[in-house]
Structure formats: C-alpha cells, structure tokens
Amino acid sequence: MSAQTAELVLHGRPVVEGVAEGEAFVTTQTISGFGGIDPMTGTITERRHEKVGQSFAGKVLVFPGAKGSSGWASNFQAARLAGAAPVAMLFNELTTKIALGAVVLRVPSMTDLDQDPIAVIQDGDWVRVDAERGVVTVTRRGNAEVS
Amino acid sequence: MRLSDPEQAMLDGAEGRAVQQAMSLLYRYGKALGAERLVETNNVCGGSVGSLPNRRSVISDSDSMEAVFSLLNLDSDEPLEIPRVKTMAYKLIEAGDPDYYEMQGVSARTQQLIQKNAVFCDKIGIQRCNTCTPYQVGNIPTFGEHLAWMESSAVVYANSMIGARANVEGAQSAAAAMLTARIPYWGYHIPENRHATHLIEVDYPVESMMEWGLMGYFVGEVVKEDAPVLVGVDKNPDLKKAKHFGAASATSGGVEMYHIVGMTPEAPTLEAALGGKAPAETIRFGEQELRTAYEHLNCADDPNVDFIMLGCPHSSVEQLRIVAGLLEGRRVSENTQLWIFTPRALKAHADRVGYTETIEGAGAYLMTDTCPALGRVFPEGAKVVATDSCKQAHYLPATLGLDTWFGSVEDCVNAAVAGRWQATPP
C-alpha cells in the first residue's frame, strides 16, 4: 500500500490558524480543564474519564470538546507555559471554553470537520493540521510504518 | 467580525497597549467562535488569577502583578501597564482565607501572591468579593442584561433563573471585557439561541437540596453542553436548590442554561421554552437515575471521614441558618474537621446574627474567599472527605486525591459529629 492511499483527508473550519503535526490523542469524551487535567504534565486526571492517567502533551488532541469549569482556558494556558500543551486540536462542539482555550493555547485548531474526527482518527495516527487552509491529513499508524 | 469605530480605535491602540491587547484578544476569540460582532457590557465577573493553583506554578516571584495579569489574564508575553477597569468588575474565588491561612495550609508564597493580588485589584478597580456566587453579594443581574462572567455555576444561575444573557467566559475574556466593556455577541447573548434543546421528564418528587443537586448532575451528564427544559417539577426550587442544581449540571456536563416550565423566566410554557421546535431528545429522570447519580459521586470506602466540606457554591444565609441549627448543642468529633464556606459579606452577617458563634462553638469553622477544589485548601493529612455538593464531590478526587462521600447536609453534619460516614443511600 502506498503512503498516498494510507492517507485520509478532512476539511473543516479553522478556529485558530497555523500548521502543526503530531501523533493523535483521541478520546470520545469531553475534557474538563480545571479538575480534569494536570497542566504541568498534560495528563487527564478525571476519575471516570476513559483516558485517565494518559497525557496529550505534544500530541494532536482529538476530542468532542470542553466541559466543566470556566477555568478551562486558564488550565490549558498553564499547560502551554509548562510545556505540556497539545500541538494542535480537532474538536466537534464549539463552546466559549474551547474557543478561548484554543486562542490562549496558540495552537492550530479546527472544528466543523466534514467527517467526525473522533470516529475516523485513531490513537497513534500521524495527523497534520493545516489550519491556514482548513485541511487535516491523517496517516494511519500501521500503514505509515509499511510505506 | 465587524468592529464599531470605537472598537477599531481600541484595536489600533488609541487607548494604550493593555486595551489594545484586550481588544485583540476579544477579536481573535470572537473570530474563533464565528461571532459577527461584540456587545457592550458593564457587568464582568472574573479575576486576577495569578495566585491560584497551576497558575502560580508558571509565574515567578519577581514578576510584578501587572506582568502576571498581562500574561495570565491578557495572554501577553510583554508586561503591560494595566489601566483602571472600564466596567463594574467582580473578583471570583481566591486561593485562601486570610483568617485561616495556617489551618488551610496556604504557603507563605501563596499568601504573598494573594496580598499582592489584593493591592493590584484595588488599584485597578476589581471588586474583591472573592466568591463564586456574585449574585449573593449584591451583583444581581437584570433580565436581558449582557454579562461577561466566568464561573460556570454563576453563569447557569444568571441565564436560567434571572434571564440575564451570558456565556461561560474564561479568565482572559473576562479581563479583556473589564478593559474594553465588550464581549462577543454569540451563544446565549442571542435570543434565538436561548431555547431548550432537550426535554427532561421529571418522574420523581424532587424536594431536598440533595435531590436537586443529583438531578442536576444527571441532567449535565446526559445533555452535555445543550439546554434542557424540565417538565413535571411541582415545586419551585429556591435559591439554594437552584444554585446546587445548576452547579451540578455545569460540572458533569457544560449546561449554561436550563428552563423549568412555569418557573424560570423564559419558560412560561413548554412550547415557549423549546422555541416552537421539537426536542432533540426526551429523557426521563426517575428514582433509578437519582440513585445512579448518587453512586457516581460516592467513591469512598472508608467510613472514617476526616474532613467535611459544606458551601459549594458558597453558602447562602439560609444554608448558614440550617447548618447552625443542625450544630446547636453538638460538637464536631476530634477526628474530623468541618469547614463551611460562604462569601465574606455573608460571614459578616453570620457574625452579626450569631450563626458564626454557634458554628464555631461546635468546633466547626466558617471560612470565606476560597474553596477546597479551587484553592486546594484542606486540613493537613486529610484523606477521606464528605460534602453535600455534587460539584465539590466531582472535583475533589481529581484535584486533591481525596476519597469522597456525597450526601445531604444532614448526613454531612452527622458525619462531622460522629466522625463516621453513616448515611443511607436514597
């Protein structure tokens, strides 16, 4: 299989512009900023979260959206200042928390994608977020190694 | 995003660098939201957040409070000269209660940050109410008023119970609003976005504050960020019940607005609440759902509680009256500490009418300005906590690593007196 066919391309609306790439960190559950993450390490800390104990630092965060306290943006901003931020974000549900969070994280972020990113992107996939042009390119983990 | 002439002038720097940065932040934030314009506001709740946990870990002691506010509240790497705020601006929770620093384990560094922050807030005109419930200490919005408020539990109260217009803002958008008197006209600021999306059929006689909290926790889990409308509620929630319901729904989910038919101001009828549309989903709330929410909030095994926390969101006068009544003639166990949180202004009232004397005479403490989850303040060595707040019970395991019991205010006071959790689940 060629690298070309292993790729999946999504289109969407840039929320914060820029280009970045990295390994995908995918969760089907919304994330709480305050009381849901440890900003110093980027680790999910919410007790009943499916990703509890795992870190999104340096990864492309793919998730439904933000929930919980209004400290969302501040906790993600603290993660940026601590060097534990995601490198890009893809999400489905636009709220003030995530819009402001994306602005202060200063990372390329997109929403309104033409395919559900949570359904089509898997943990470990290599994801390039071009939030200048509104294009996301996904390279499958297994296929990427083959090609 | 269209800016008016005065807004464009702020963006161009006509009012100095700090206002320019604030307008730039609102412009980028508004664009991220897809907002078409900004709206004027004179009612902002937020704060200068440098003393809070996580935030204080990423700043240096040598930084001026101006530099800290520039970075953490305006997202500016360059330290800016911060002018007096343009709007009424109210500060939310602080990192400690000055009267109980030692007992709360507030470090010398954090005490200094709080002190520096206080001087800074007074200088630029941020009212140091230091509470998550601004509506309990004089900032009661009017119907239709545009707000720029942080604090999810306060926003859901203002939108739903009062009919003010607010989204959940963050520390940066609130600070920018203080300096520009603007906030993006988006979301719940726009009348047609305020209708309910989900129908909740209440099939349980929801009565106590605990039951209202549990129903809120269930509703937040099922509707997430959407707006529920409740039918089948036969008795109006009062202040404390509405406060707990909203806080719980904004914690398990992201509810910023709800309707209760015949009880909240924008729901005279079900049709009006739904804006004439069909609900996306109809969900039943009954005894089983109440029990599940209760089970989700209780993660402790050890009945030997060493910390009981009441007052999240900050206690109302009525809640102080109830707790004082429950504690009268009783004594908190030597193995536990009972901390009750309320706004500073309401503690002054409790001092005057004798509730503080009753509470502290029983060996409990009436505290202000902060809370365990936000300030990370708790008795040294505490491992097992009990609370009557769904919000606090949700956050304490993650923020402080405490095993958590959840129950009614009576359960909590009984546990404080006995030193043991012995509540019967509903």
Coordinates of C-alpha atoms in Angstrom, one line a residue:
Chain A
M1 CA 0.0 0.0 0.0
S2 CA 1.4 3.4 -0.9
A3 CA 1.7 6.2 1.5
Q4 CA -0.8 8.1 -0.6
T5 CA -3.7 5.7 -0.2
A6 CA -2.9 5.3 3.5
E7 CA -3.9 9.0 4.0
L8 CA -7.2 10.3 5.0
V9 CA -8.0 14.0 4.3
L10 CA -10.6 16.0 6.3
H11 CA -11.7 19.6 5.7
G12 CA -13.1 22.0 8.3
R13 CA -13.2 25.4 9.8
P14 CA -10.0 26.9 11.3
V15 CA -10.6 28.2 14.8
V16 CA -7.0 29.3 15.4
E17 CA -4.7 29.5 12.4
G18 CA -1.4 27.8 11.9
V19 CA 0.1 24.5 10.9
A20 CA 1.3 21.7 13.1
E21 CA 1.6 17.9 13.1
G22 CA 1.9 15.1 15.6
E23 CA 0.6 11.8 16.9
A24 CA -3.1 11.7 17.6
F25 CA -4.6 11.5 21.1
V26 CA -8.2 10.6 20.6
T27 CA -11.0 10.5 23.2
T28 CA -14.7 10.1 22.7
Q29 CA -15.3 12.0 26.0
T30 CA -15.2 15.8 26.6
I31 CA -12.4 17.1 28.8
S32 CA -12.6 19.3 31.8
G33 CA -9.8 21.8 32.0
F34 CA -10.0 22.6 35.7
G35 CA -10.1 19.4 37.8
G36 CA -9.8 17.3 34.6
I37 CA -6.2 17.7 33.7
D38 CA -2.8 18.2 35.4
P39 CA -1.5 21.2 33.4
M40 CA 2.1 20.5 34.5
T41 CA 2.2 17.2 32.6
G42 CA -0.9 17.3 30.3
T43 CA -2.3 14.2 32.0
I44 CA -6.1 13.5 32.2
T45 CA -6.9 13.3 35.9
E46 CA -10.8 13.0 36.0
R47 CA -11.6 9.8 37.9
R48 CA -14.2 8.4 35.5
H49 CA -12.6 9.6 32.2
E50 CA -11.6 6.9 29.7
K51 CA -8.1 8.4 29.3
V52 CA -7.4 8.9 33.0
G53 CA -3.6 8.8 33.6
Q54 CA -2.7 9.5 29.9
S55 CA -1.0 12.6 28.6
F56 CA -1.8 14.7 25.5
A57 CA 1.4 16.7 25.8
G58 CA 3.0 17.2 22.3
K59 CA 0.1 15.4 20.6
V60 CA -2.8 16.3 18.4
L61 CA -5.8 16.4 20.7
V62 CA -8.9 14.9 19.0
F63 CA -12.0 15.1 21.2
P64 CA -15.7 16.1 21.3
G65 CA -15.0 19.4 23.2
A66 CA -14.6 21.1 26.5
K67 CA -16.8 20.7 29.7
G68 CA -16.8 21.8 33.3
S69 CA -15.4 24.9 35.0
S70 CA -14.7 28.2 33.4
G71 CA -11.0 27.7 34.3
W72 CA -10.7 25.6 31.0
A73 CA -8.7 28.2 29.1
S74 CA -6.5 29.1 32.1
N75 CA -5.6 25.4 32.8
F76 CA -4.7 24.8 29.1
Q77 CA -2.8 28.1 29.0
A78 CA -0.9 26.9 32.1
A79 CA -0.1 23.6 30.2
R80 CA 1.3 25.7 27.4
L81 CA 3.5 27.7 29.8
A82 CA 4.6 24.4 31.4
G83 CA 5.5 22.9 28.0
A84 CA 2.7 20.2 28.3
A85 CA 0.2 21.5 25.7
P86 CA -1.1 19.6 22.7
V87 CA 0.4 20.8 19.4
A88 CA -3.0 21.1 17.7
M89 CA -6.7 20.4 18.4
L90 CA -9.6 19.0 16.5
F91 CA -13.0 19.0 18.1
N92 CA -16.7 18.8 17.3
E93 CA -18.5 21.0 19.8
L94 CA -17.7 24.7 19.7
T95 CA -18.1 26.5 23.1
T96 CA -16.7 29.6 24.6
K97 CA -14.4 27.5 26.7
I98 CA -12.7 25.7 23.8
A99 CA -12.6 28.8 21.5
L100 CA -10.9 30.9 24.2
G101 CA -8.8 27.8 25.2
A102 CA -7.5 27.5 21.6
V103 CA -6.7 31.2 21.4
V104 CA -4.6 31.1 24.6
L105 CA -3.0 27.7 23.7
R106 CA -1.9 29.4 20.5
V107 CA -2.0 26.1 18.6
P108 CA -3.7 25.4 15.2
S109 CA -7.3 24.3 15.9
M110 CA -10.2 23.2 13.8
T111 CA -13.8 22.3 14.1
D112 CA -16.8 21.6 11.8
L113 CA -14.9 18.8 10.0
D114 CA -16.6 17.0 7.1
Q115 CA -16.0 13.6 8.8
D116 CA -16.2 13.0 12.6
P117 CA -12.6 13.2 13.6
I118 CA -13.2 11.0 16.7
A119 CA -14.7 8.3 14.5
V120 CA -12.0 8.3 11.8
I121 CA -8.8 9.1 13.6
Q122 CA -7.2 6.6 16.0
D123 CA -4.7 6.9 18.8
G124 CA -1.3 6.9 17.3
D125 CA -2.2 8.1 13.8
W126 CA 0.0 10.8 12.5
V127 CA -2.1 14.0 12.0
R128 CA -1.1 17.1 10.1
V129 CA -3.4 20.1 11.0
D130 CA -3.2 22.9 8.4
A131 CA -5.5 25.5 9.9
E132 CA -4.4 28.0 7.3
R133 CA -6.2 26.1 4.5
G134 CA -8.6 24.1 6.7
V135 CA -7.2 20.7 5.8
V136 CA -6.3 17.8 8.1
T137 CA -4.2 14.9 6.8
V138 CA -4.2 11.6 8.7
T139 CA -1.6 8.9 8.1
R140 CA -2.6 5.5 9.6
R141 CA -0.2 4.2 12.2
G142 CA 0.2 0.7 10.8
N143 CA 0.3 1.8 7.1
A144 CA 2.7 4.6 7.9
E145 CA 5.2 2.0 9.0
V146 CA 4.7 -0.1 6.0
S147 CA 5.1 2.7 3.5
Chain B
M1 CA -16.2 40.0 12.9
R2 CA -17.3 43.6 12.5
L3 CA -15.9 46.2 14.9
S4 CA -17.5 49.5 15.5
D5 CA -15.4 52.6 15.2
P6 CA -14.6 52.9 19.0
E7 CA -13.8 49.2 19.0
Q8 CA -11.5 49.6 16.0
A9 CA -9.8 52.5 17.7
M10 CA -9.1 50.3 20.8
L11 CA -7.6 47.7 18.5
D12 CA -5.5 50.3 16.8
G13 CA -4.0 51.4 20.2
A14 CA -5.9 54.6 20.8
E15 CA -6.3 53.7 24.5
G16 CA -2.9 52.2 25.2
R17 CA -1.3 48.8 24.9
A18 CA -3.3 47.0 27.5
V19 CA -6.7 47.9 26.0
Q20 CA -5.2 47.2 22.5
Q21 CA -4.2 43.7 23.7
A22 CA -7.6 43.2 25.3
M23 CA -9.4 44.1 22.1
S24 CA -7.1 42.0 20.0
L25 CA -7.8 39.0 22.3
L26 CA -11.6 39.6 22.0
Y27 CA -11.2 39.9 18.2
R28 CA -9.4 36.6 17.9
Y29 CA -11.7 34.9 20.4
G30 CA -14.8 36.3 18.5
K31 CA -13.4 35.0 15.2
A32 CA -12.7 31.6 16.8
L33 CA -16.4 31.5 17.8
G34 CA -17.6 32.7 14.5
A35 CA -19.2 35.8 16.2
E36 CA -20.3 38.6 13.9
R37 CA -19.8 41.4 16.4
L38 CA -19.2 42.4 20.0
V39 CA -21.8 43.6 22.5
E40 CA -21.4 46.2 25.3
T41 CA -21.3 45.0 28.9
N42 CA -20.9 46.7 32.3
N43 CA -21.1 43.6 34.4
V44 CA -17.9 41.4 34.5
C45 CA -17.0 38.6 36.9
G46 CA -13.6 37.2 36.6
G47 CA -10.4 38.0 38.4
S48 CA -6.7 38.3 38.5
V49 CA -5.8 34.7 38.7
G50 CA -2.0 34.6 39.4
S51 CA -2.4 33.3 43.0
L52 CA -4.5 30.2 42.1
P53 CA -3.0 26.7 41.8
N54 CA -1.4 25.8 38.5
R55 CA -1.4 29.5 37.5
R56 CA 1.0 30.3 40.4
S57 CA 3.3 27.4 39.3
V58 CA 4.0 29.0 35.9
I59 CA 4.9 32.5 37.2
S60 CA 8.0 33.8 39.0
D61 CA 8.0 35.6 42.4
S62 CA 9.9 38.5 40.9
D63 CA 7.1 39.2 38.3
S64 CA 5.0 42.3 39.1
M65 CA 1.3 41.7 39.3
E66 CA 0.9 43.8 36.2
A67 CA 3.2 41.3 34.4
V68 CA 1.2 38.3 35.8
F69 CA -2.1 39.9 34.8
S70 CA -0.6 40.7 31.3
L71 CA 0.4 37.0 30.8
L72 CA -2.3 35.0 32.6
N73 CA -5.3 37.3 32.0
L74 CA -4.5 39.0 28.7
D75 CA -2.2 36.3 27.2
S76 CA 0.5 38.9 26.6
D77 CA 4.2 37.9 26.8
E78 CA 5.0 41.5 27.2
P79 CA 4.3 43.1 30.6
L80 CA 1.7 45.9 30.1
E81 CA 0.7 48.8 32.1
I82 CA -2.8 48.0 33.3
P83 CA -5.2 50.9 33.5
R84 CA -8.3 51.1 35.7
V85 CA -11.1 48.8 34.5
K86 CA -13.9 50.4 32.5
T87 CA -16.7 48.3 33.9
M88 CA -18.1 47.0 37.1
A89 CA -15.8 44.1 37.8
Y90 CA -16.1 41.5 40.5
K91 CA -13.5 39.0 41.6
L92 CA -14.3 35.4 42.0
I93 CA -12.6 32.8 44.2
E94 CA -9.2 33.5 45.8
A95 CA -6.6 31.0 46.9
G96 CA -7.1 31.2 50.7
D97 CA -9.0 32.8 53.6
P98 CA -6.7 35.4 55.3
D99 CA -8.2 34.4 58.7
Y100 CA -7.3 30.7 58.3
Y101 CA -4.1 30.7 56.2
E102 CA -2.3 28.3 58.5
M103 CA -5.1 25.9 59.1
Q104 CA -5.8 25.8 55.3
G105 CA -2.1 25.1 54.6
V106 CA -1.7 28.2 52.4
S107 CA 2.1 28.6 51.8
A108 CA 3.9 31.8 52.6
R109 CA 4.5 32.3 48.9
T110 CA 0.8 32.0 48.1
Q111 CA -0.1 34.3 51.0
Q112 CA 2.2 36.9 49.4
L113 CA 0.7 36.4 46.0
I114 CA -2.8 36.9 47.5
Q115 CA -1.6 40.1 49.2
K116 CA 0.0 41.4 46.0
N117 CA -3.1 40.5 44.1
A118 CA -5.3 42.3 46.6
V119 CA -3.3 45.6 46.2
F120 CA -3.4 45.2 42.4
C121 CA -7.2 44.5 42.3
D122 CA -7.9 47.6 44.5
K123 CA -5.6 49.7 42.3
I124 CA -7.3 48.8 39.0
G125 CA -10.8 48.6 40.4
I126 CA -11.7 44.9 40.6
Q127 CA -14.1 44.4 43.5
R128 CA -12.7 41.8 45.8
C129 CA -15.9 39.9 46.5
N130 CA -13.9 36.6 46.3
T131 CA -16.8 34.4 45.8
C132 CA -18.2 32.0 43.2
T133 CA -21.7 33.5 43.9
P134 CA -21.6 37.2 42.9
Y135 CA -25.4 37.1 42.9
Q136 CA -25.4 36.6 46.6
V137 CA -23.4 39.7 47.4
G138 CA -25.1 42.4 45.5
N139 CA -24.4 41.7 41.9
I140 CA -27.9 40.5 40.9
P141 CA -28.2 41.0 37.1
T142 CA -31.4 42.2 35.5
F143 CA -33.5 40.4 32.9
G144 CA -31.8 40.7 29.5
E145 CA -28.6 42.3 30.8
H146 CA -25.4 41.2 28.9
L147 CA -22.8 39.8 31.2
A148 CA -19.2 38.7 30.9
W149 CA -19.0 36.2 33.7
M150 CA -16.7 33.4 34.5
E151 CA -17.7 30.6 36.9
S152 CA -20.0 28.1 35.3
S153 CA -22.3 27.8 38.3
A154 CA -22.9 31.6 38.4
V155 CA -23.5 31.8 34.6
V156 CA -26.1 29.0 34.6
Y157 CA -27.8 30.7 37.5
A158 CA -27.9 34.1 35.8
N159 CA -29.1 32.8 32.5
S160 CA -31.7 30.3 33.8
M161 CA -33.1 31.8 37.0
I162 CA -32.8 35.5 36.1
G163 CA -32.9 35.7 32.3
A164 CA -29.6 37.6 32.0
R165 CA -27.5 36.9 28.9
A166 CA -24.2 35.2 29.4
N167 CA -21.8 32.6 28.1
V168 CA -19.2 31.0 30.4
E169 CA -16.2 33.3 29.9
G170 CA -12.7 32.5 30.9
A171 CA -10.1 34.5 32.8
Q172 CA -8.8 36.1 29.7
S173 CA -12.1 37.1 28.0
A174 CA -13.4 38.4 31.3
A175 CA -10.2 40.5 31.8
A176 CA -10.5 41.8 28.3
A177 CA -14.1 42.7 28.9
M178 CA -13.1 44.7 32.0
L179 CA -10.8 46.8 30.0
T180 CA -13.0 47.3 26.9
A181 CA -16.6 46.9 28.2
R182 CA -17.2 44.4 25.3
I183 CA -17.7 40.7 24.9
P184 CA -18.5 38.6 21.7
Y185 CA -22.2 38.7 20.8
W186 CA -22.5 34.9 20.5
G187 CA -24.3 31.9 22.1
Y188 CA -26.6 32.8 24.9
H189 CA -26.4 36.6 24.2
I190 CA -28.6 36.0 21.2
P191 CA -32.3 35.4 22.0
E192 CA -32.9 32.6 19.4
N193 CA -30.1 30.6 20.9
R194 CA -31.7 30.5 24.4
H195 CA -34.3 27.9 23.7
A196 CA -34.2 24.4 25.2
T197 CA -32.9 21.5 23.0
H198 CA -33.6 18.5 25.3
L199 CA -36.8 17.6 27.2
I200 CA -36.4 16.2 30.7
E201 CA -39.5 14.5 32.1
V202 CA -39.1 14.6 35.8
D203 CA -40.8 11.5 37.3
Y204 CA -39.6 11.9 40.9
P205 CA -40.8 14.2 43.7
V206 CA -37.6 16.3 43.7
E207 CA -37.7 18.1 47.0
S208 CA -34.4 18.4 49.0
M209 CA -31.3 20.3 48.1
M210 CA -29.5 16.9 47.7
E211 CA -32.2 15.7 45.2
W212 CA -31.9 18.9 43.2
G213 CA -28.2 18.5 43.1
L214 CA -28.4 14.9 42.0
M215 CA -30.9 15.8 39.3
G216 CA -28.6 18.5 38.0
Y217 CA -25.7 16.0 38.0
F218 CA -27.7 13.5 36.0
V219 CA -29.0 16.2 33.5
G220 CA -25.5 17.5 32.9
E221 CA -24.2 14.0 32.1
V222 CA -27.0 13.4 29.5
V223 CA -27.3 16.8 27.8
K224 CA -23.6 17.8 27.9
E225 CA -23.5 21.5 26.6
D226 CA -27.1 21.6 25.5
A227 CA -30.0 23.3 27.1
P228 CA -32.6 21.2 28.9
V229 CA -36.2 22.0 29.8
L230 CA -37.7 20.3 32.8
V231 CA -41.4 19.3 33.0
G232 CA -43.1 17.6 35.9
V233 CA -41.5 19.7 38.6
D234 CA -44.2 20.5 41.0
K235 CA -42.4 22.9 43.4
N236 CA -40.2 25.9 42.7
P237 CA -36.6 25.5 43.6
D238 CA -35.4 28.2 46.0
L239 CA -32.0 29.9 45.8
K240 CA -30.0 27.1 47.4
K241 CA -31.7 24.4 45.3
A242 CA -31.3 26.3 42.1
K243 CA -27.7 27.0 43.0
H244 CA -26.9 23.3 43.6
F245 CA -28.9 22.1 40.5
G246 CA -27.1 24.5 38.1
A247 CA -23.6 23.9 39.6
A248 CA -24.0 20.2 39.3
S249 CA -25.3 20.3 35.7
A250 CA -22.4 22.6 34.8
T251 CA -19.9 20.2 36.4
S252 CA -21.0 16.8 35.0
G253 CA -21.7 18.5 31.6
G254 CA -21.5 22.0 30.4
V255 CA -25.0 23.3 30.9
E256 CA -25.1 27.1 30.8
M257 CA -28.9 27.5 30.5
Y258 CA -31.9 25.4 31.6
H259 CA -35.6 26.0 31.7
I260 CA -38.3 24.8 34.1
V261 CA -41.7 25.2 32.7
G262 CA -43.8 27.7 34.6
M263 CA -40.9 28.5 37.0
T264 CA -38.0 30.1 35.1
P265 CA -38.5 33.4 33.3
E266 CA -38.1 32.3 29.7
A267 CA -40.3 29.2 30.0
P268 CA -43.9 30.3 30.5
T269 CA -44.9 27.2 28.5
L270 CA -43.1 24.2 27.1
E271 CA -43.6 25.5 23.6
A272 CA -42.0 28.8 24.5
A273 CA -39.0 27.1 26.2
L274 CA -38.4 25.0 23.1
G275 CA -38.9 27.9 20.7
G276 CA -41.7 26.1 18.9
K277 CA -39.3 23.2 17.9
A278 CA -39.3 19.6 18.8
P279 CA -36.7 18.5 21.4
A280 CA -33.7 16.6 20.0
E281 CA -34.2 14.1 22.8
T282 CA -36.6 13.3 25.5
I283 CA -35.1 11.9 28.7
R284 CA -36.8 10.6 31.9
F285 CA -35.5 11.4 35.4
G286 CA -36.8 9.0 38.0
E287 CA -35.6 7.1 41.1
Q288 CA -33.1 5.0 39.2
E289 CA -31.4 8.0 37.6
L290 CA -31.3 9.7 41.0
R291 CA -29.6 6.6 42.5
T292 CA -27.1 6.3 39.7
A293 CA -26.0 9.9 40.1
Y294 CA -25.6 9.3 43.8
E295 CA -23.5 6.2 43.1
H296 CA -21.3 8.1 40.6
L297 CA -20.5 10.7 43.2
N298 CA -19.6 8.4 46.0
C299 CA -16.1 6.9 45.6
A300 CA -15.0 6.3 49.2
D301 CA -14.9 3.0 51.1
D302 CA -13.5 4.2 54.4
P303 CA -16.3 5.5 56.6
N304 CA -13.8 7.3 58.8
V305 CA -14.1 10.7 57.4
D306 CA -11.5 13.3 58.5
F307 CA -12.8 16.3 56.6
I308 CA -16.4 17.6 55.9
M309 CA -16.8 20.4 53.5
L310 CA -20.0 22.5 53.1
G311 CA -20.7 25.5 51.0
C312 CA -20.0 24.8 47.3
P313 CA -21.2 27.0 45.7
H314 CA -20.7 29.4 48.6
S315 CA -23.4 29.0 51.3
S316 CA -26.4 31.3 51.3
V317 CA -27.7 32.9 54.5
E318 CA -30.4 30.1 54.6
Q319 CA -27.8 27.4 54.4
L320 CA -25.8 29.0 57.3
R321 CA -29.0 29.1 59.3
I322 CA -29.6 25.4 58.6
V323 CA -26.1 24.4 59.5
A324 CA -26.1 26.5 62.6
G325 CA -29.4 24.8 63.5
L326 CA -28.0 21.3 63.0
L327 CA -24.9 22.1 65.0
E328 CA -26.7 23.7 68.0
G329 CA -25.8 21.8 71.2
R330 CA -23.5 19.4 69.4
R331 CA -19.8 19.0 69.0
V332 CA -17.6 18.1 65.9
S333 CA -15.7 14.9 66.5
E334 CA -12.0 15.2 67.4
N335 CA -11.2 13.1 64.4
T336 CA -12.8 15.3 61.8
Q337 CA -12.8 18.9 60.7
L338 CA -16.0 20.7 59.5
W339 CA -15.3 23.6 57.2
I340 CA -18.2 25.7 55.9
F341 CA -17.6 28.2 53.1
T342 CA -19.6 31.5 52.4
P343 CA -18.9 34.9 50.9
R344 CA -17.1 37.4 53.2
A345 CA -20.1 39.7 53.1
L346 CA -22.4 36.9 54.3
K347 CA -20.0 35.9 57.1
A348 CA -20.2 39.5 58.3
H349 CA -24.0 38.8 58.5
A350 CA -23.5 35.5 60.2
D351 CA -21.2 37.2 62.8
R352 CA -23.9 39.7 63.5
V353 CA -26.8 37.3 63.9
G354 CA -24.9 34.6 65.9
Y355 CA -24.5 31.8 63.3
T356 CA -20.7 32.1 63.4
E357 CA -20.8 31.7 67.2
T358 CA -22.9 28.6 67.0
I359 CA -20.9 27.1 64.2
E360 CA -17.5 27.8 65.7
G361 CA -18.8 27.0 69.2
A362 CA -19.4 23.5 68.0
G363 CA -15.9 23.2 66.8
A364 CA -16.6 23.9 63.0
Y365 CA -15.1 26.7 61.0
L366 CA -16.8 29.3 58.9
M367 CA -14.5 30.3 56.1
T368 CA -14.5 32.8 53.2
D369 CA -12.8 33.8 50.0
T370 CA -11.9 30.3 48.7
C371 CA -12.9 26.6 48.5
P372 CA -11.1 23.3 48.7
A373 CA -11.3 22.4 45.0
L374 CA -10.2 25.8 43.6
G375 CA -7.8 26.9 46.3
R376 CA -6.6 23.4 47.1
V377 CA -7.1 24.1 50.8
F378 CA -7.8 21.2 53.1
P379 CA -6.8 20.0 56.6
E380 CA -3.3 18.6 56.7
G381 CA -3.3 14.8 56.3
A382 CA -7.0 14.6 55.3
K383 CA -7.7 11.5 53.2
V384 CA -11.5 11.0 53.3
V385 CA -13.8 13.9 52.7
A386 CA -17.6 14.2 52.8
T387 CA -19.6 17.0 51.2
D388 CA -23.2 18.0 50.3
S389 CA -22.0 19.5 47.0
C390 CA -22.1 17.5 43.7
K391 CA -19.6 19.9 42.2
Q392 CA -17.1 19.6 45.0
A393 CA -17.6 15.8 45.2
H394 CA -16.9 15.6 41.5
Y395 CA -13.7 17.6 41.6
L396 CA -12.1 16.6 45.0
P397 CA -10.9 13.2 43.9
A398 CA -9.1 14.7 40.8
T399 CA -7.8 17.9 42.3
L400 CA -6.9 16.8 45.8
G401 CA -6.8 13.0 45.5
L402 CA -9.4 12.6 48.4
D403 CA -11.7 9.7 48.7
T404 CA -15.1 11.3 48.6
W405 CA -18.5 10.7 50.2
F406 CA -21.5 12.7 49.0
G407 CA -24.8 13.1 50.9
S408 CA -27.3 15.6 52.3
V409 CA -26.3 18.5 54.6
E410 CA -27.8 16.5 57.5
D411 CA -25.7 13.4 56.6
C412 CA -22.6 15.6 56.5
V413 CA -23.2 17.3 59.8
N414 CA -24.0 13.9 61.4
A415 CA -20.7 12.5 60.0
A416 CA -18.8 15.5 61.4
V417 CA -20.2 14.9 64.8
A418 CA -19.8 11.1 64.8
G419 CA -16.5 11.1 62.9
R420 CA -18.0 8.4 60.7
W421 CA -20.0 8.4 57.4
Q422 CA -23.2 6.5 58.1
A423 CA -25.6 7.9 55.5
T424 CA -28.3 5.7 54.0
P425 CA -28.3 5.9 50.2
P426 CA -31.6 7.2 48.7

